């Protein structure tokens, strides 16, 4: 029993028209909640670690706890660096047992993104580790995304093909209208599915069959979860995520990895706020963190069964 790369899970996801959930981890309760939720449906899962999570918990603690989760559940699990900022961070994670790394060079000029991504790919592949990279810029909620803005910031299909061909990267995160955080849309939710389809057509036509696309900023920001936060003293106004039917559509297309962090944060916050609101005399961490863990586990199960479609993806 060991951690795996994303190769086989993405192959299955592409063929089966579903997606693998990639959830951000920061502590033991979150790791247990995600992996037990995935185990309940025999689903493969990706646990991802941002640079700030590395700073918060430390690679060795996170790897140790993830190894324990592999032993406990026996499910296919990848440990992934999320938004790796540079070669050194990717190398550090690979040295510490990660099976997948993202190098995010989306803020660099195109040629610099190609060169830096290629450097990470060459090193990672020599160690049997897979690489995700990003092309295009995720929208911010303040951004007015009209057609010319979309062309300037969303992933260009010809460039996507050139990028994949030249870097040898194993999966590509694209910009089609999602954004990070809890405030994704001011008005109606809108994603550029036509662009996603064209990117896939160009890749297929050039021999990249079943090439896995990654969707960042894909939390759905469940209104019920936000309502619990607000009922118990929170102030999260105007939050809006990606509707579940859009995530299902993306999963049925070439999107094989769907990234969610904000939903985990909101679930944890809702459970903790409710716990303290209803039990003001509680001060045992196993009580409130246990409630948070159970709430996150239920949310992960619902994602797998109702949105990602990755149930029994290990079989
Ligand atoms: O995409 C970013 C993730 O939500 C990680 O956020 O850097 O605050 O850990 P973080
Ligand atoms: P959300 O903020 O929508 O959860 O996106 C998380 C993400 O993309 C992590 O890389
Ligand atoms: Zn992201």
Coordinates of C-alpha atoms and ligand atoms in Angstrom, one line a residue:
X1 CA 0.0 0.0 0.0
X2 CA 1.6 3.3 -1.1
X3 CA 0.8 6.6 -2.5
X4 CA 0.3 6.6 -6.3
X5 CA 0.7 9.2 -9.0
X6 CA -2.3 10.6 -10.8
X7 CA -1.6 8.8 -14.1
X8 CA -3.9 5.9 -13.7
X9 CA -6.7 7.8 -11.9
X10 CA -6.8 10.4 -14.7
X11 CA -6.9 7.7 -17.4
X12 CA -9.9 6.1 -15.7
X13 CA -11.5 9.5 -15.1
X14 CA -11.2 10.6 -18.7
X15 CA -12.5 7.3 -20.1
X16 CA -15.3 7.2 -17.5
X17 CA -16.3 10.9 -17.9
X18 CA -15.8 11.6 -14.2
X19 CA -13.3 13.7 -12.2
X20 CA -11.1 13.0 -9.2
X21 CA -11.5 15.4 -6.3
X22 CA -8.4 17.3 -5.2
X23 CA -8.8 18.7 -1.7
X24 CA -6.4 20.9 0.2
X25 CA -5.0 19.6 3.4
X26 CA -3.6 21.4 6.4
X27 CA -4.1 19.2 9.5
X28 CA -5.0 15.7 10.7
X29 CA -8.8 16.2 10.9
X30 CA -9.0 17.4 7.3
X31 CA -6.8 14.5 6.1
X32 CA -9.0 12.0 8.0
X33 CA -12.2 13.5 6.8
X34 CA -11.3 13.5 3.1
X35 CA -9.7 10.0 3.0
X36 CA -12.5 8.4 5.1
X37 CA -15.1 10.1 2.9
X38 CA -13.3 8.8 -0.2
X39 CA -13.0 5.3 1.3
X40 CA -16.8 5.2 1.9
X41 CA -17.2 5.2 -1.9
X42 CA -14.0 3.4 -3.0
X43 CA -12.9 6.6 -4.7
X44 CA -9.4 7.6 -5.6
X45 CA -8.6 11.0 -4.2
X46 CA -5.9 13.7 -4.4
X47 CA -4.6 15.4 -1.3
X48 CA -3.0 18.7 -2.1
X49 CA -0.7 20.9 -0.2
X50 CA -0.1 24.6 -0.9
X51 CA 3.1 26.5 0.0
X52 CA 1.3 28.1 2.9
X53 CA 0.2 24.7 4.1
X54 CA 3.8 23.5 3.9
X55 CA 4.8 26.5 6.1
X56 CA 1.9 25.9 8.5
X57 CA 2.2 22.1 9.1
X58 CA 5.5 21.0 7.6
X59 CA 6.0 18.5 4.8
X60 CA 7.1 15.8 7.2
X61 CA 4.1 16.0 9.4
X62 CA 1.7 16.1 6.4
X63 CA 3.5 13.2 4.7
X64 CA 3.4 11.1 8.0
X65 CA -0.3 11.7 8.4
X66 CA -1.0 10.9 4.8
X67 CA 0.9 7.7 5.0
X68 CA -1.3 6.8 8.0
X69 CA -4.4 7.5 5.9
X70 CA -3.1 5.2 3.2
X71 CA -2.6 2.5 5.7
X72 CA -6.0 3.0 7.2
X73 CA -8.0 3.3 4.0
X74 CA -6.1 1.4 1.3
X75 CA -7.5 3.7 -1.3
X76 CA -5.6 5.2 -4.3
X77 CA -4.2 8.5 -3.1
X78 CA -1.9 11.0 -4.6
X79 CA 0.0 13.6 -2.5
X80 CA 0.3 16.8 -4.6
X81 CA 2.0 20.1 -4.3
X82 CA -0.6 22.8 -5.1
X83 CA 0.5 26.0 -6.9
X84 CA 4.2 25.3 -6.5
X85 CA 5.9 28.7 -6.9
X86 CA 9.4 27.5 -8.0
X87 CA 11.7 24.6 -8.8
X88 CA 13.1 24.4 -5.3
X89 CA 9.7 23.9 -3.7
X90 CA 8.8 21.2 -6.2
X91 CA 12.1 19.5 -5.6
X92 CA 11.7 19.7 -1.8
X93 CA 8.2 18.1 -2.1
X94 CA 9.5 15.3 -4.3
X95 CA 12.3 14.6 -1.9
X96 CA 9.7 14.4 0.8
X97 CA 7.6 11.7 -0.9
X98 CA 5.0 13.7 -2.9
X99 CA 3.8 11.8 -6.0
X100 CA 2.7 14.8 -8.0
X101 CA 3.7 18.5 -8.1
X102 CA 2.2 21.6 -9.7
X103 CA 4.4 24.3 -11.0
X104 CA 2.4 27.4 -11.4
X105 CA 4.1 29.7 -13.8
X106 CA 0.9 31.3 -15.1
X107 CA 2.0 34.7 -13.9
X108 CA 5.2 34.6 -16.0
X109 CA 5.5 35.6 -19.6
X110 CA 4.7 32.6 -21.9
X111 CA 8.2 31.6 -22.8
X112 CA 9.4 31.8 -19.2
X113 CA 6.5 29.7 -18.1
X114 CA 7.5 27.1 -20.8
X115 CA 11.1 27.1 -19.7
X116 CA 10.5 26.9 -15.9
X117 CA 7.8 24.2 -16.3
X118 CA 10.1 22.1 -18.5
X119 CA 12.8 22.3 -15.8
X120 CA 10.4 20.9 -13.2
X121 CA 9.0 18.3 -15.6
X122 CA 12.5 16.9 -16.4
X123 CA 13.4 16.7 -12.7
X124 CA 10.1 15.2 -11.6
X125 CA 10.0 12.6 -14.3
X126 CA 13.5 11.5 -13.5
X127 CA 12.1 10.7 -10.0
X128 CA 8.8 9.1 -11.2
X129 CA 6.7 12.0 -10.2
X130 CA 4.0 13.7 -12.4
X131 CA 3.6 17.4 -13.0
X132 CA 0.7 19.8 -13.4
X133 CA 1.2 23.3 -14.9
X134 CA -1.1 26.2 -15.5
X135 CA -1.7 28.4 -18.5
X136 CA -4.0 31.4 -18.5
X137 CA -5.1 33.6 -15.6
X138 CA -7.9 32.7 -13.2
X139 CA -10.4 35.5 -12.9
X140 CA -10.9 37.6 -9.8
X141 CA -14.4 38.5 -8.7
X142 CA -13.7 42.1 -9.5
X143 CA -12.7 41.3 -13.0
X144 CA -15.2 42.3 -15.7
X145 CA -15.0 39.3 -18.0
X146 CA -16.2 40.5 -21.4
X147 CA -15.1 38.8 -24.6
X148 CA -11.9 40.7 -25.0
X149 CA -11.0 40.3 -21.4
X150 CA -11.7 36.6 -21.7
X151 CA -9.4 36.3 -24.7
X152 CA -6.7 38.1 -22.8
X153 CA -6.8 36.0 -19.6
X154 CA -8.5 32.7 -20.4
X155 CA -6.3 29.9 -21.8
X156 CA -5.6 30.2 -25.5
X157 CA -6.2 26.7 -27.2
X158 CA -3.3 27.0 -29.6
X159 CA -1.0 28.0 -26.8
X160 CA -2.3 25.1 -24.7
X161 CA -1.3 22.6 -27.4
X162 CA 2.1 24.3 -27.9
X163 CA 2.7 24.3 -24.1
X164 CA 1.8 20.7 -23.6
X165 CA 4.0 19.6 -26.6
X166 CA 7.0 21.6 -25.5
X167 CA 7.0 21.0 -21.7
X168 CA 5.9 17.4 -21.6
X169 CA 3.7 18.3 -18.6
X170 CA 1.3 15.5 -17.5
X171 CA -1.9 17.7 -16.9
X172 CA -2.8 21.3 -17.6
X173 CA -4.8 23.7 -15.4
X174 CA -6.8 26.1 -17.6
X175 CA -8.6 29.4 -17.1
X176 CA -12.2 29.3 -18.3
X177 CA -13.9 31.5 -15.7
X178 CA -13.3 29.9 -12.3
X179 CA -11.5 31.8 -9.6
X180 CA -10.2 31.0 -6.1
X181 CA -12.0 31.8 -2.9
X182 CA -15.7 32.2 -1.8
X183 CA -16.6 35.1 -4.1
X184 CA -16.5 33.8 -7.6
X185 CA -19.2 35.6 -9.4
X186 CA -21.0 38.9 -8.8
X187 CA -23.9 38.0 -11.1
X188 CA -24.7 34.8 -12.9
X189 CA -22.2 31.9 -12.9
X190 CA -20.6 31.4 -16.3
X191 CA -17.9 29.1 -17.6
X192 CA -16.4 29.0 -21.1
X193 CA -17.1 25.3 -21.9
X194 CA -16.6 26.0 -25.7
X195 CA -13.0 26.9 -24.9
X196 CA -12.5 23.7 -22.9
X197 CA -13.9 21.7 -25.8
X198 CA -11.6 23.4 -28.4
X199 CA -8.5 22.8 -26.2
X200 CA -9.4 19.1 -26.0
X201 CA -10.1 18.9 -29.7
X202 CA -6.7 20.4 -30.5
X203 CA -4.9 18.1 -28.1
X204 CA -6.7 15.0 -29.4
X205 CA -6.0 16.0 -33.0
X206 CA -2.3 16.2 -32.2
X207 CA -2.0 12.8 -30.6
X208 CA -2.6 13.8 -26.9
X209 CA -5.4 11.3 -26.5
X210 CA -7.4 11.6 -23.2
X211 CA -5.2 14.5 -22.0
X212 CA -6.3 15.5 -18.5
X213 CA -7.4 19.0 -17.8
X214 CA -7.5 20.5 -14.3
X215 CA -10.1 22.9 -12.9
X216 CA -8.9 25.2 -10.1
X217 CA -11.1 27.5 -8.1
X218 CA -13.9 24.9 -8.3
X219 CA -15.5 25.1 -4.9
X220 CA -19.3 25.2 -5.1
X221 CA -19.7 27.3 -1.9
X222 CA -22.8 25.6 -0.6
X223 CA -25.3 28.2 0.5
X224 CA -26.5 26.0 3.4
X225 CA -22.9 25.9 4.7
X226 CA -22.6 29.6 4.4
X227 CA -25.9 30.1 6.2
X228 CA -24.7 28.0 9.2
X229 CA -21.6 30.2 9.4
X230 CA -23.7 33.3 9.3
X231 CA -26.4 32.0 11.7
X232 CA -23.7 31.4 14.4
X233 CA -22.0 34.8 14.2
X234 CA -20.1 34.6 10.9
X235 CA -20.2 37.4 8.3
X236 CA -19.8 35.8 4.9
X237 CA -22.0 37.9 2.6
X238 CA -22.5 37.5 -1.1
X239 CA -20.4 34.3 -1.4
X240 CA -21.0 32.4 -4.6
X241 CA -19.3 29.3 -6.1
X242 CA -19.5 27.1 -9.2
X243 CA -22.9 25.4 -9.5
X244 CA -22.8 21.6 -9.2
X245 CA -24.3 21.1 -12.6
X246 CA -21.3 23.0 -14.2
X247 CA -18.9 20.9 -12.3
X248 CA -20.6 17.8 -13.5
X249 CA -20.5 19.0 -17.0
X250 CA -16.7 19.8 -16.7
X251 CA -16.2 16.3 -15.3
X252 CA -18.0 14.7 -18.2
X253 CA -15.6 16.6 -20.6
X254 CA -11.8 16.5 -20.3
X255 CA -11.6 17.8 -16.7
X256 CA -10.1 15.0 -14.7
X257 CA -9.1 16.9 -11.5
X258 CA -11.4 19.3 -9.7
X259 CA -9.7 21.5 -7.0
X260 CA -11.6 22.4 -3.8
X261 CA -10.2 24.2 -0.8
X262 CA -12.7 26.9 0.0
X263 CA -15.5 24.3 0.5
X264 CA -13.3 22.5 3.1
X265 CA -12.7 25.8 4.9
X266 CA -16.3 26.7 4.9
X267 CA -17.4 23.3 6.2
X268 CA -14.9 23.4 9.0
X269 CA -15.9 26.9 9.9
X270 CA -19.6 26.1 9.8
X271 CA -19.2 23.1 12.1
X272 CA -17.0 24.9 14.6
X273 CA -19.3 27.9 14.8
X274 CA -22.3 25.7 15.2
X275 CA -20.5 23.7 17.9
X276 CA -19.6 26.7 20.0
X277 CA -22.9 28.4 19.3
X278 CA -24.9 25.4 20.6
X279 CA -22.4 24.3 23.3
X280 CA -21.0 27.4 24.8
X281 CA -19.4 25.5 27.7
X282 CA -17.5 23.1 25.4
X283 CA -13.7 23.3 25.5
X284 CA -12.5 19.8 24.6
X285 CA -10.8 19.9 21.2
X286 CA -11.9 16.3 20.4
X287 CA -15.4 17.5 20.7
X288 CA -15.3 20.5 18.4
X289 CA -12.6 19.2 16.0
X290 CA -14.5 15.9 15.9
X291 CA -17.6 17.8 14.8
X292 CA -15.6 19.6 12.1
X293 CA -14.1 16.4 10.9
X294 CA -17.5 14.7 10.6
X295 CA -19.0 17.7 8.8
X296 CA -16.1 17.7 6.2
X297 CA -16.4 14.0 5.7
X298 CA -20.1 14.3 4.9
X299 CA -19.3 17.1 2.4
X300 CA -16.6 15.1 0.7
X301 CA -19.0 12.1 0.4
X302 CA -21.6 14.3 -1.2
X303 CA -19.1 15.7 -3.6
X304 CA -17.9 12.3 -4.7
X305 CA -21.4 10.8 -5.1
X306 CA -23.3 13.8 -6.5
X307 CA -20.7 15.9 -8.3
X308 CA -17.4 14.2 -9.2
X309 CA -18.9 10.8 -10.1
X310 CA -15.7 9.0 -8.9
X311 CA -17.5 6.4 -6.8
X312 CA -15.9 2.9 -7.1
X313 CA -13.1 4.4 -9.3
X314 CA -10.6 2.1 -7.5
X315 CA -12.4 -1.0 -8.7
Ligands
LIG1 O1 -5.5 27.8 -4.5 C1 -5.0 28.0 -3.3 C2 -5.5 27.2 -2.2 O2 -6.8 27.6 -1.8 C3 -4.5 27.2 -1.1 O3 -4.7 28.4 -0.3 O4 -2.3 29.2 0.0 O5 -4.1 29.8 1.7 O6 -3.2 27.5 1.6 P1 -3.5 28.7 0.8
LIG2 P1 -11.3 27.1 -4.4 O1 -10.9 28.3 -3.8 O2 -12.5 27.3 -5.3 O3 -11.6 26.0 -3.4 O4 -10.1 26.5 -5.3 C1 -9.1 25.8 -4.7 C2 -7.9 25.6 -5.6 O5 -8.0 25.8 -6.8 C3 -6.7 25.1 -5.0 O6 -5.7 25.0 -6.0
LIG3 ZN1 -5.8 26.6 -7.4

